[in-house]
Short mmCIF file of C-alpha atoms and ligand atoms in Angstrom, two decimals:
data_model
loop_
_atom_site.label_atom_id
_atom_site.label_comp_id
_atom_site.label_asym_id
_atom_site.label_seq_id
_atom_site.Cartn_x
_atom_site.Cartn_y
_atom_site.Cartn_z
CA MET A 56 0.21 -43.50 16.00
CA PRO A 57 2.43 -40.64 17.19
CA GLY A 58 0.96 -37.14 17.02
CA ARG A 59 1.36 -34.66 14.20
CA VAL A 60 3.16 -31.42 14.97
CA ILE A 61 1.58 -28.56 13.03
CA THR A 62 2.93 -25.03 13.22
CA ILE A 63 0.67 -22.07 12.43
CA THR A 64 2.68 -19.13 11.11
CA SER A 65 2.35 -16.10 8.84
CA GLY A 66 5.23 -13.69 8.48
CA LYS A 67 3.07 -10.62 8.94
CA GLY A 68 1.69 -9.96 12.41
CA GLY A 69 -1.93 -9.73 13.41
CA VAL A 70 -3.37 -11.82 10.58
CA GLY A 71 -4.96 -14.46 12.82
CA LYS A 72 -2.39 -17.08 13.84
CA THR A 73 -3.44 -17.18 17.48
CA THR A 74 -7.13 -17.15 16.59
CA THR A 75 -6.56 -20.02 14.17
CA THR A 76 -4.47 -22.07 16.62
CA ALA A 77 -7.06 -21.70 19.39
CA ASN A 78 -10.01 -22.57 17.18
CA LEU A 79 -8.36 -25.51 15.44
CA ALA A 80 -7.39 -26.89 18.84
CA VAL A 81 -11.03 -26.65 19.96
CA CYS A 82 -12.39 -28.16 16.74
CA LEU A 83 -9.95 -31.08 16.77
CA ALA A 84 -10.77 -31.74 20.43
CA LEU A 85 -14.48 -31.63 19.57
CA LEU A 86 -13.74 -34.30 16.96
CA GLY A 87 -12.38 -36.49 19.77
CA GLN A 88 -8.71 -35.84 19.21
CA ARG A 89 -6.15 -35.38 21.96
CA VAL A 90 -4.72 -31.91 21.37
CA VAL A 91 -2.04 -29.72 22.90
CA ALA A 92 -1.59 -26.11 21.77
CA ILE A 93 1.84 -24.58 22.35
CA ASP A 94 2.24 -20.81 22.56
CA ALA A 95 5.65 -20.16 21.01
CA ASP A 96 5.21 -16.39 21.05
CA ILE A 97 7.48 -15.89 24.04
CA GLY A 98 7.23 -12.43 25.55
CA LEU A 99 3.90 -11.67 23.86
CA ARG A 100 1.90 -14.68 24.96
CA ASN A 101 -1.80 -14.51 24.35
CA LEU A 102 -3.01 -17.96 23.40
CA ASP A 103 -3.85 -18.43 27.10
CA VAL A 104 -6.05 -15.31 26.99
CA VAL A 105 -7.85 -16.36 23.82
CA LEU A 106 -8.51 -19.79 25.33
CA GLY A 107 -9.66 -18.22 28.62
CA LEU A 108 -6.93 -19.98 30.61
CA GLU A 109 -4.82 -17.02 31.65
CA ASN A 110 -5.61 -17.34 35.36
CA ARG A 111 -4.48 -20.99 35.43
CA VAL A 112 -0.96 -20.43 34.17
CA VAL A 113 1.61 -21.53 36.73
CA TYR A 114 4.56 -22.82 34.70
CA ASP A 115 5.42 -22.02 31.10
CA LEU A 116 7.55 -23.16 28.16
CA VAL A 117 10.68 -21.48 29.48
CA ASP A 118 10.24 -23.12 32.90
CA VAL A 119 10.16 -26.49 31.14
CA VAL A 120 13.24 -25.72 29.07
CA GLU A 121 15.18 -24.44 32.04
CA GLY A 122 14.19 -27.42 34.17
CA ARG A 123 12.06 -25.64 36.78
CA CYS A 124 9.20 -28.06 36.17
CA ARG A 125 8.39 -31.21 34.25
CA LEU A 126 6.64 -30.87 30.88
CA ARG A 127 3.48 -32.49 32.26
CA GLN A 128 3.26 -29.95 35.08
CA ALA A 129 3.24 -27.02 32.66
CA LEU A 130 0.32 -28.35 30.60
CA ILE A 131 -3.00 -26.67 31.44
CA ARG A 132 -6.18 -28.62 30.82
CA ASP A 133 -8.97 -26.74 29.02
CA LYS A 134 -12.05 -25.68 30.97
CA ARG A 135 -14.50 -27.41 28.66
CA LEU A 136 -12.63 -30.02 26.69
CA SER A 137 -10.92 -32.70 28.73
CA GLU A 138 -8.64 -33.82 25.90
CA MET A 139 -7.26 -30.37 25.15
CA TYR A 140 -4.20 -28.79 26.78
CA LEU A 141 -2.22 -25.58 26.56
CA LEU A 142 1.52 -25.14 27.01
CA PRO A 143 1.77 -21.38 27.66
CA ALA A 144 4.61 -19.06 26.69
CA ALA A 145 6.61 -17.07 29.22
CA GLN A 146 5.49 -13.48 29.54
CA THR A 147 8.65 -12.06 30.98
CA ARG A 148 11.32 -13.48 28.71
CA ASP A 149 12.21 -13.13 25.05
CA LYS A 150 12.56 -15.53 22.12
CA THR A 151 16.20 -16.30 22.87
CA ALA A 152 15.17 -18.09 26.09
CA VAL A 153 14.40 -21.16 23.94
CA ASN A 154 16.31 -22.65 21.03
CA PRO A 155 15.12 -24.77 18.09
CA GLY A 156 16.71 -27.93 19.48
CA GLN A 157 14.74 -27.58 22.71
CA MET A 158 11.51 -27.13 20.75
CA VAL A 159 12.23 -30.31 18.80
CA GLU A 160 12.77 -32.13 22.09
CA ILE A 161 9.49 -30.86 23.56
CA CYS A 162 7.57 -31.95 20.45
CA HIS A 163 9.26 -35.31 20.65
CA GLN A 164 8.13 -35.77 24.25
CA LEU A 165 4.54 -34.76 23.46
CA ARG A 166 4.07 -36.91 20.36
CA PRO A 167 3.26 -40.21 22.09
CA ASP A 168 0.48 -38.69 24.22
CA PHE A 169 -1.32 -36.48 21.72
CA ASP A 170 -2.86 -36.74 18.26
CA TYR A 171 -2.18 -33.09 17.41
CA ILE A 172 0.46 -30.70 18.67
CA LEU A 173 -0.41 -27.23 17.38
CA ILE A 174 2.23 -24.50 17.67
CA ASP A 175 1.26 -20.82 17.56
CA SER A 176 4.21 -19.03 15.97
CA PRO A 177 5.17 -15.41 16.52
CA ALA A 178 5.18 -13.09 13.50
CA GLY A 179 8.41 -12.48 11.62
CA ILE A 180 11.23 -14.65 10.34
CA GLU A 181 13.56 -14.37 13.33
CA GLN A 182 14.41 -16.83 16.05
CA GLY A 183 10.85 -17.01 17.37
CA PHE A 184 9.68 -18.30 14.00
CA GLN A 185 12.66 -20.65 13.75
CA ASN A 186 11.77 -22.08 17.17
CA ALA A 187 8.15 -22.52 16.19
CA VAL A 188 8.83 -24.46 12.99
CA ALA A 189 11.82 -26.47 14.22
CA GLY A 190 9.79 -29.45 15.44
CA ALA A 191 6.97 -29.21 12.89
CA ASP A 192 5.87 -32.02 10.62
CA GLU A 193 3.60 -29.65 8.75
CA VAL A 194 3.21 -25.91 8.46
CA ILE A 195 0.03 -23.91 8.02
CA ILE A 196 0.43 -20.40 6.65
CA VAL A 197 -2.20 -17.84 7.61
CA THR A 198 -2.67 -14.76 5.47
CA THR A 199 -5.29 -12.11 4.90
CA PRO A 200 -6.23 -11.07 1.36
CA GLU A 201 -3.92 -8.05 1.46
CA VAL A 202 -0.89 -7.50 -0.72
CA SER A 203 1.53 -7.01 2.19
CA ALA A 204 0.33 -10.09 4.07
CA VAL A 205 0.54 -12.21 0.92
CA ARG A 206 4.06 -10.96 0.28
CA ASP A 207 5.16 -11.98 3.77
CA ALA A 208 3.39 -15.32 3.42
CA ASP A 209 5.37 -15.89 0.22
CA ARG A 210 8.61 -15.19 2.08
CA ILE A 211 7.69 -17.65 4.82
CA ILE A 212 6.68 -20.34 2.33
CA GLY A 213 10.12 -19.99 0.75
CA LEU A 214 11.79 -20.49 4.12
CA VAL A 215 9.57 -23.47 4.93
CA GLU A 216 10.33 -25.10 1.58
CA ALA A 217 14.03 -24.66 2.21
CA GLY A 218 13.60 -26.34 5.62
CA GLU A 219 12.35 -29.58 4.07
CA LYS A 220 9.05 -29.72 5.90
CA GLY A 221 6.12 -31.12 3.95
CA PRO A 222 4.53 -28.58 1.61
CA ALA A 223 2.92 -25.76 3.56
CA ARG A 224 -0.85 -25.30 3.32
CA LEU A 225 -2.73 -22.03 3.31
CA ILE A 226 -5.55 -20.47 5.32
CA ILE A 227 -6.92 -17.17 4.05
CA ASN A 228 -8.48 -15.24 6.93
CA ARG A 229 -10.72 -12.18 7.18
CA ILE A 230 -12.36 -12.38 3.80
CA LYS A 231 -15.04 -9.71 3.55
CA PRO A 232 -17.80 -11.04 1.30
CA ASP A 233 -19.06 -7.54 0.42
CA MET A 234 -15.67 -6.31 -0.66
CA VAL A 235 -15.01 -9.43 -2.72
CA ARG A 236 -18.36 -8.99 -4.43
CA ARG A 237 -17.50 -5.40 -5.27
CA GLY A 238 -14.08 -6.45 -6.52
CA ASP A 239 -12.32 -4.30 -3.88
CA MET A 240 -10.36 -7.11 -2.30
CA LEU A 241 -7.95 -9.72 -3.55
CA ASP A 242 -10.04 -12.83 -3.87
CA VAL A 243 -9.09 -16.38 -3.07
CA SER A 244 -7.97 -17.19 -6.58
CA ASP A 245 -5.74 -14.08 -6.71
CA VAL A 246 -3.96 -15.18 -3.55
CA LEU A 247 -3.58 -18.78 -4.70
CA GLU A 248 -2.29 -17.60 -8.03
CA ILE A 249 0.64 -15.91 -6.32
CA LEU A 250 1.40 -18.38 -3.56
CA ARG A 251 0.71 -21.62 -5.43
CA ILE A 252 0.24 -23.85 -2.42
CA ASP A 253 -2.71 -25.99 -1.36
CA LEU A 254 -5.63 -24.18 0.20
CA LEU A 255 -6.66 -25.56 3.57
CA GLY A 256 -9.45 -23.14 4.31
CA ILE A 257 -11.01 -19.71 4.10
CA ILE A 258 -12.38 -17.80 7.07
CA PRO A 259 -14.74 -14.85 6.77
CA GLU A 260 -14.35 -11.58 8.61
CA ASP A 261 -16.65 -12.16 11.55
CA GLU A 262 -17.18 -9.96 14.59
CA HIS A 263 -18.11 -12.99 16.66
CA ILE A 264 -14.37 -13.72 16.64
CA ILE A 265 -13.61 -10.46 18.42
CA VAL A 266 -16.40 -10.97 20.95
CA SER A 267 -15.34 -14.55 21.67
CA THR A 268 -11.67 -13.58 21.93
CA ASN A 269 -12.55 -11.04 24.58
CA LYS A 270 -14.60 -13.60 26.48
CA GLY A 271 -11.90 -16.24 26.30
CA THR A 272 -14.20 -18.72 24.57
CA PRO A 273 -13.04 -19.53 21.03
CA VAL A 274 -15.73 -18.91 18.42
CA ALA A 275 -15.58 -22.58 17.37
CA HIS A 276 -17.88 -23.37 20.30
CA ASP A 277 -20.68 -21.23 18.80
CA ILE A 278 -22.53 -23.53 16.45
CA GLY A 279 -24.15 -21.64 13.59
CA VAL A 280 -21.60 -18.82 13.42
CA PRO A 281 -19.96 -18.75 9.95
CA ALA A 282 -16.41 -18.46 11.29
CA ALA A 283 -17.04 -21.44 13.58
CA GLN A 284 -18.17 -23.47 10.60
CA ALA A 285 -15.06 -22.42 8.68
CA PHE A 286 -12.77 -23.65 11.49
CA ARG A 287 -14.68 -26.91 11.82
CA ASN A 288 -14.26 -27.49 8.10
CA ILE A 289 -10.53 -26.92 8.37
CA ALA A 290 -10.23 -29.35 11.27
CA ARG A 291 -12.00 -31.99 9.22
CA ARG A 292 -9.69 -31.35 6.28
CA LEU A 293 -6.73 -31.81 8.61
CA ARG A 294 -8.27 -35.17 9.51
CA GLY A 295 -8.12 -36.02 5.82
CA GLU A 296 -11.81 -35.52 4.98
CA GLU A 297 -12.88 -33.85 1.75
CA VAL A 298 -14.98 -30.86 2.74
CA PRO A 299 -16.19 -28.37 0.11
CA PHE A 300 -15.10 -24.76 0.53
CA MET A 301 -17.62 -22.25 1.85
CA SER A 302 -19.02 -19.68 -0.50
CA LEU A 303 -17.87 -16.27 0.70
CA GLY A 304 -19.16 -13.53 -1.50
CA GLY A 305 -17.89 -14.51 -4.90
CA SER A 306 -20.41 -16.13 -7.16
CA ASP A 307 -21.03 -19.77 -6.30
CA ASN A 308 -19.66 -20.42 -9.68
CA LEU A 309 -16.30 -19.09 -8.61
CA PHE A 310 -16.21 -21.23 -5.53
CA GLY A 311 -17.32 -24.22 -7.48
CA ARG A 312 -14.25 -23.68 -9.62
CA LEU A 313 -11.98 -23.34 -6.64
CA ARG A 314 -11.20 -26.98 -6.27
CA ARG A 315 -9.66 -26.98 -9.68
CA LEU A 316 -7.94 -23.67 -9.09
CA ILE A 317 -6.04 -24.96 -6.15
CA ALA A 318 -2.57 -24.70 -7.46
CA PRO A 319 -0.44 -27.77 -7.83
CA ARG A 320 2.11 -27.97 -5.08
CA SER A 321 5.08 -25.89 -5.99
CA ASP A 322 8.23 -27.83 -6.51
CA THR A 323 10.67 -28.07 -3.72
CA HIS A 324 14.12 -28.95 -4.74
CA MET B 277 11.25 2.61 -20.45
CA ALA B 278 13.95 5.11 -19.82
CA ARG B 279 17.66 5.12 -20.11
CA GLN B 280 19.29 5.59 -16.78
CA THR B 281 23.01 5.02 -16.89
CA ASP B 282 25.67 5.67 -19.44
CA ALA B 283 26.53 2.24 -20.66
CA THR B 284 29.18 2.85 -23.21
CA ASP B 285 32.34 1.82 -21.48
CA GLU B 286 34.75 0.66 -24.08
CA GLN B 287 37.63 0.94 -21.66
CA ILE B 288 36.49 -1.76 -19.26
CA ALA B 289 34.78 -4.97 -20.36
CA ILE B 290 33.75 -7.52 -17.75
CA LYS B 291 32.54 -10.91 -18.90
CA GLY B 292 31.84 -14.24 -17.30
CA THR B 293 33.65 -17.13 -18.99
CA ARG B 294 34.05 -20.79 -18.37
CA ASP B 295 37.37 -20.20 -16.63
CA GLY B 296 36.22 -17.31 -14.46
CA VAL B 297 35.69 -13.65 -15.12
CA SER B 298 37.57 -11.86 -17.84
CA VAL B 299 38.29 -8.17 -17.38
CA THR B 300 39.59 -6.38 -20.43
CA ILE B 301 41.30 -3.05 -19.88
CA GLY B 302 41.32 -0.60 -22.80
CA GLN B 303 43.24 2.58 -23.57
CA GLY B 304 43.89 5.47 -21.20
CA PRO B 305 45.82 6.44 -18.07
CA TRP B 306 46.00 3.60 -15.52
CA PRO B 307 44.61 5.53 -12.50
CA GLU B 308 41.57 6.60 -14.52
CA LEU B 309 41.02 3.04 -15.71
CA MET B 310 41.22 1.76 -12.16
CA ALA B 311 38.66 4.34 -11.03
CA ARG B 312 36.35 3.18 -13.81
CA LEU B 313 36.89 -0.45 -12.89
CA ALA B 314 36.05 0.42 -9.28
CA GLY B 315 32.79 1.99 -10.46
CA ARG B 316 31.90 -1.01 -12.57
CA LEU B 317 32.61 -3.44 -9.75
CA GLU B 318 30.45 -1.35 -7.46
CA ALA B 319 27.61 -1.67 -9.98
CA THR B 320 27.88 -5.45 -10.12
CA ARG B 321 27.04 -5.53 -6.43
CA ASP B 322 29.37 -8.41 -5.60
CA PHE B 323 27.79 -10.49 -8.33
CA PHE B 324 31.14 -12.05 -9.15
CA LYS B 325 32.09 -12.65 -5.54
CA GLY B 326 34.46 -15.61 -5.29
CA ALA B 327 35.33 -15.53 -8.99
CA ARG B 328 38.82 -15.98 -10.45
CA VAL B 329 39.76 -13.11 -12.71
CA LEU B 330 41.79 -13.11 -15.89
CA MET B 331 42.79 -9.57 -16.73
CA ASP B 332 43.54 -8.69 -20.34
CA VAL B 333 45.63 -5.54 -20.55
CA GLY B 334 46.51 -5.82 -24.23
CA ALA B 335 49.81 -4.36 -25.39
CA ARG B 336 50.26 -1.69 -22.73
CA THR B 337 53.10 -1.62 -20.24
CA VAL B 338 51.85 -2.25 -16.72
CA SER B 339 54.09 -2.34 -13.66
CA ALA B 340 53.96 -4.95 -10.92
CA ALA B 341 52.73 -2.24 -8.51
CA GLU B 342 49.90 -1.35 -10.87
CA LEU B 343 48.90 -4.98 -11.20
CA GLN B 344 48.90 -5.30 -7.44
CA GLN B 345 46.63 -2.26 -7.21
CA ALA B 346 44.18 -3.95 -9.58
CA ALA B 347 44.39 -7.16 -7.57
CA GLN B 348 43.53 -5.27 -4.39
CA LEU B 349 40.60 -3.55 -6.02
CA LEU B 350 39.22 -6.90 -7.19
CA ALA B 351 39.89 -8.46 -3.79
CA GLY B 352 37.73 -5.73 -2.27
CA HIS B 353 34.82 -7.29 -4.18
CA GLY B 354 35.73 -10.82 -3.25
CA MET B 355 37.41 -11.61 -6.58
CA SER B 356 40.92 -12.91 -7.02
CA LEU B 357 43.17 -11.85 -9.85
CA VAL B 358 44.83 -15.05 -11.00
CA SER B 359 46.20 -14.22 -14.41
CA VAL B 360 47.17 -11.36 -16.58
CA ILE B 361 46.88 -11.60 -20.34
CA SER B 362 49.35 -9.45 -22.22
CA THR B 363 51.34 -9.25 -25.43
CA ASN B 364 53.86 -6.93 -23.78
CA ALA B 365 57.06 -8.58 -22.49
CA GLU B 366 57.55 -5.99 -19.71
CA THR B 367 53.99 -6.49 -18.49
CA GLN B 368 54.43 -10.24 -18.59
CA GLU B 369 57.50 -9.86 -16.41
CA ALA B 370 55.59 -7.56 -14.04
CA GLY B 371 52.88 -10.20 -13.83
CA ARG B 372 55.46 -12.81 -12.85
CA GLN B 373 56.83 -10.46 -10.19
CA ALA B 374 53.32 -9.91 -8.87
CA GLY B 375 52.95 -13.67 -8.60
CA LEU B 376 50.26 -13.90 -11.27
CA GLY B 377 49.82 -16.65 -13.81
CA LEU B 378 50.35 -15.78 -17.42
CA VAL B 379 48.02 -16.57 -20.25
CA LEU B 380 49.14 -15.97 -23.77
CA PRO B 381 46.57 -14.21 -25.92
CA GLN B 382 44.41 -16.49 -28.04
CA PRO B 383 44.94 -16.20 -31.76
CA ALA B 384 42.05 -14.23 -33.24
CA LEU B 385 39.29 -16.39 -34.67
CA ALA B 386 39.19 -16.62 -38.41
CA ASP B 387 36.03 -15.02 -39.71
CA ASN B 388 34.40 -18.21 -40.86
CA GLN B 389 34.76 -19.83 -37.45
CA VAL B 390 31.74 -19.98 -35.19
CA LYS B 391 32.28 -17.75 -32.17
CA THR B 392 31.37 -19.29 -28.88
CA LEU B 393 29.14 -17.38 -26.51
CA PRO B 394 30.87 -15.63 -23.65
CA PHE B 395 28.73 -17.82 -21.37
CA VAL B 396 28.77 -21.44 -22.23
CA GLU B 397 26.85 -22.42 -19.16
CA GLY B 398 23.42 -21.85 -17.85
CA ILE B 399 21.16 -23.24 -15.18
CA LEU B 400 17.58 -24.41 -15.15
CA LEU B 401 15.54 -23.81 -12.02
CA ARG B 402 12.32 -25.70 -11.60
CA ARG B 403 10.63 -23.84 -8.77
CA THR B 404 8.95 -20.62 -7.80
CA LEU B 405 11.31 -17.94 -6.54
CA ARG B 406 9.58 -16.43 -3.53
CA SER B 407 9.92 -13.10 -1.78
CA GLY B 408 13.39 -12.76 -0.27
CA GLN B 409 14.97 -15.43 -2.47
CA VAL B 410 17.76 -14.52 -4.86
CA ALA B 411 19.09 -16.67 -7.69
CA ARG B 412 22.52 -15.70 -8.99
CA HIS B 413 24.40 -17.32 -11.80
CA GLU B 414 27.29 -16.19 -13.97
CA GLY B 415 25.70 -17.59 -17.12
CA HIS B 416 22.16 -17.87 -18.43
CA VAL B 417 19.25 -18.61 -16.13
CA ALA B 418 16.08 -20.38 -17.22
CA ILE B 419 13.32 -20.90 -14.72
CA ILE B 420 10.14 -22.94 -14.87
CA GLY B 421 8.06 -21.17 -12.25
CA ASP B 422 7.32 -17.63 -11.15
CA VAL B 423 9.60 -14.88 -9.90
CA ASN B 424 7.38 -13.39 -7.21
CA ALA B 425 7.46 -9.83 -5.95
CA GLY B 426 10.39 -9.47 -3.57
CA ALA B 427 12.41 -12.19 -5.35
CA GLU B 428 15.41 -11.53 -7.57
CA ILE B 429 17.29 -13.19 -10.43
CA ILE B 430 20.77 -11.91 -11.23
CA ALA B 431 22.37 -13.49 -14.27
CA GLY B 432 25.51 -12.80 -16.20
CA GLY B 433 23.66 -13.84 -19.37
CA ASP B 434 20.03 -14.12 -20.44
CA VAL B 435 17.05 -14.82 -18.23
CA ILE B 436 14.17 -16.92 -19.53
CA VAL B 437 11.12 -17.32 -17.33
CA TRP B 438 8.47 -19.89 -18.14
CA GLY B 439 6.09 -18.25 -15.72
CA LYS B 440 5.32 -14.84 -14.28
CA VAL B 441 7.85 -12.19 -13.37
CA ARG B 442 6.69 -9.83 -10.63
CA GLY B 443 10.03 -9.34 -8.84
CA ILE B 444 13.41 -8.07 -10.00
CA VAL B 445 15.38 -9.50 -12.91
CA HIS B 446 18.91 -8.44 -13.85
CA ALA B 447 20.28 -9.94 -17.04
CA GLY B 448 23.80 -9.23 -18.29
CA ALA B 449 24.78 -8.34 -14.74
CA GLY B 450 28.45 -8.32 -15.66
CA GLY B 451 27.81 -5.62 -18.22
CA ASP B 452 26.63 -7.65 -21.22
CA GLU B 453 24.28 -5.36 -23.11
CA ASN B 454 23.24 -8.09 -25.51
CA ALA B 455 21.52 -10.02 -22.76
CA VAL B 456 17.74 -10.47 -22.99
CA VAL B 457 14.94 -11.20 -20.56
CA CYS B 458 12.00 -13.27 -21.78
CA ALA B 459 8.92 -14.24 -19.79
CA LEU B 460 5.45 -15.60 -20.35
CA TYR B 461 4.19 -12.74 -18.18
CA LEU B 462 6.59 -9.86 -17.72
CA ALA B 463 5.45 -7.50 -14.97
CA PRO B 464 8.63 -6.92 -12.96
CA THR B 465 9.07 -4.46 -10.11
CA GLN B 466 12.34 -3.60 -11.77
CA LEU B 467 14.17 -4.88 -14.81
CA ARG B 468 17.88 -4.47 -15.42
CA ILE B 469 19.92 -5.36 -18.44
CA GLY B 470 23.64 -4.65 -18.20
CA PRO B 471 23.87 -1.14 -16.74
CA TYR B 472 20.32 -0.13 -17.70
CA ILE B 473 17.42 -0.04 -15.30
CA ALA B 474 13.72 0.11 -16.03
CA ARG B 475 11.09 0.08 -13.34
CA ALA B 476 7.39 -0.69 -13.28
CA PRO B 477 5.17 2.31 -13.95
CA GLU B 478 3.75 3.83 -10.77
CA GLY B 479 0.20 2.98 -9.83
CA ARG B 480 -1.65 0.15 -11.41
CA ALA B 481 0.66 -1.66 -13.76
CA MET B 482 -0.52 -2.63 -17.19
CA ARG B 483 -1.02 -6.31 -17.57
CA PRO B 484 1.16 -7.84 -20.26
CA ARG B 485 -0.88 -9.24 -23.09
CA GLY B 486 1.32 -12.19 -23.82
CA PRO B 487 4.86 -13.51 -23.61
CA GLU B 488 7.36 -10.68 -23.89
CA LYS B 489 11.04 -10.11 -24.43
CA ALA B 490 13.10 -7.20 -23.11
CA TYR B 491 16.42 -6.11 -24.52
CA ILE B 492 18.48 -3.01 -25.12
CA ARG B 493 17.87 -0.98 -28.26
CA ASP B 494 19.39 2.44 -28.86
CA GLY B 495 20.51 2.77 -25.29
CA ALA B 496 17.21 1.92 -23.63
CA ILE B 497 15.38 -1.18 -22.44
CA VAL B 498 12.54 -2.01 -24.81
CA VAL B 499 9.88 -4.69 -24.55
CA GLU B 500 8.22 -6.50 -27.42
CA PRO B 501 6.19 -9.66 -27.94
CA TRP B 502 8.29 -12.77 -27.52
CA GLN B 503 8.07 -14.88 -30.62
CA ALA B 504 9.87 -17.83 -32.04
CA GLN B 505 13.23 -16.79 -33.44
CA GLY B 506 13.08 -13.71 -31.18
N1 LIG C 630 -11.77 -13.59 10.79
C1 LIG C 630 -11.68 -12.58 11.68
N2 LIG C 630 -12.71 -11.72 11.83
C2 LIG C 630 -12.61 -10.71 12.73
N3 LIG C 630 -11.56 -10.50 13.52
C3 LIG C 630 -10.52 -11.31 13.43
C4 LIG C 630 -10.52 -12.41 12.50
N4 LIG C 630 -9.33 -13.06 12.63
C5 LIG C 630 -8.63 -12.41 13.58
N5 LIG C 630 -9.34 -11.36 14.07
C6 LIG C 630 -8.88 -10.42 15.10
O1 LIG C 630 -7.64 -9.87 14.69
C7 LIG C 630 -6.78 -9.68 15.78
C8 LIG C 630 -5.46 -10.39 15.54
O2 LIG C 630 -5.69 -11.78 15.53
P1 LIG C 630 -4.62 -12.79 16.15
O3 LIG C 630 -4.19 -12.35 17.50
O4 LIG C 630 -5.18 -14.16 16.00
O5 LIG C 630 -3.45 -12.57 15.12
P2 LIG C 630 -1.94 -13.11 15.23
O6 LIG C 630 -1.54 -13.44 13.83
O7 LIG C 630 -1.83 -14.17 16.23
O8 LIG C 630 -1.19 -11.80 15.75
P3 LIG C 630 0.34 -11.68 16.27
O9 LIG C 630 1.17 -11.65 15.04
O10 LIG C 630 0.36 -10.40 17.01
O11 LIG C 630 0.59 -12.89 17.12
C9 LIG C 630 -7.51 -10.18 16.99
O12 LIG C 630 -8.08 -9.10 17.66
C10 LIG C 630 -8.59 -11.08 16.42
O13 LIG C 630 -9.74 -11.12 17.23
MG1 LIG C 631 -0.49 -14.32 17.95
#
């Protein structure tokens, strides 16, 4: 079966796209899948840093597109997981160095050899985003429970719907259980109520993420850490398994209700 | 909700119709009327872009040059003046000189006849309008879904939302002050009807208690529960 191309995007910057891409890649590889993660954030690459592969980068996405190397040569194998690869972004160029058609072609070439092709999108709605979603079969939207991030997520969902991809699914990142309990933060149902798309997962605010990012070892490797569990759950949901949502702060009652609260897919036209 | 603009403009009436946009010019000196028309077109924010215009000038005498001036003004907003409606023979001749089609005025409707709405058409959208999306239509707009913050509906007629309004809704965008906005949950960032604007109160907005209807009463936008027959 040819691989699925999944783009991770958000609209607003800094909400956790790169963190999510890196950790889902690790979790899917841990589940025995062949995975390649593509850093489409040209000019601001950092997926290589988060994965701890920065010092192995020789060729990048732009080198492939401009014919300086073959696609295979640019793929970097992970240090720990033999079935996981990274296609890094160029550091010294900008988003216009690649066009959507070239991204579609790269995805096409990778599909036969991988089960999952994960694309880390840059923030915004400009060409970088267009490149990142061009070859996608599915889109995952990452947001935090903040009004401005949700607004940008809404904008992106609208663009994705217009692009005739499958319905986008949502990850809500950086939920602070204390704040939710006190009622100081939008909770999961508030966000779903506005965005009305399927929920793929919720990730707690977790300082292990910052520590692991600095070390270049995605948190998903740390068994027992809540954020790691959250990413593993999401990977299993991507595989089609039914995994209950974690309880993060709200009463268990609330999270018990969540499955029903998940909004019906909004209509595309 | 407060009154913001002076709406009473009996001299210029702009309406969407099945055949295009009708612009009716009232009494007064031509240059002043054109200045007013310019102001009104500015306010419609290119809503009627691409529309064909029928201009009704009544019984006044209008020269070919004056008609051309009006055509240019409309063209500046992407509209094309295709016909002039007049009962005045000189104006009709001027219209011919200006290359415009002529439409003879309709006989007035007898009182017992049912008047047709200025908009005979409407559209139904079955989707959520998301941030950055704008729905424009010259007639009525009904939507099954939400109008999220950052999204906009601009309608020449009424707007009916079977869902939540958190974004911007403009009903009667061509100047129709009889237009209404109805929603199951009406909490817009901004609401416009004809030339009137109301905006959400600053700070934490009050949550609507049920379906509501907004319309113009005594020169201001008012909101009341939306009930059958409303
Ligand atoms: N759940 C979390 N708990 C704590 N820190 C987090 C969490 N998610 C992300 N972060 C931190 O937030 C920062 C931004 O995350 P990340 O780089 O993944 O965002 P991004 O969406 O890719 O940003 P950009 O738009 O700049 O590409 C990082 O320092 C990351 O470690
Ligand atoms: Mg990033």
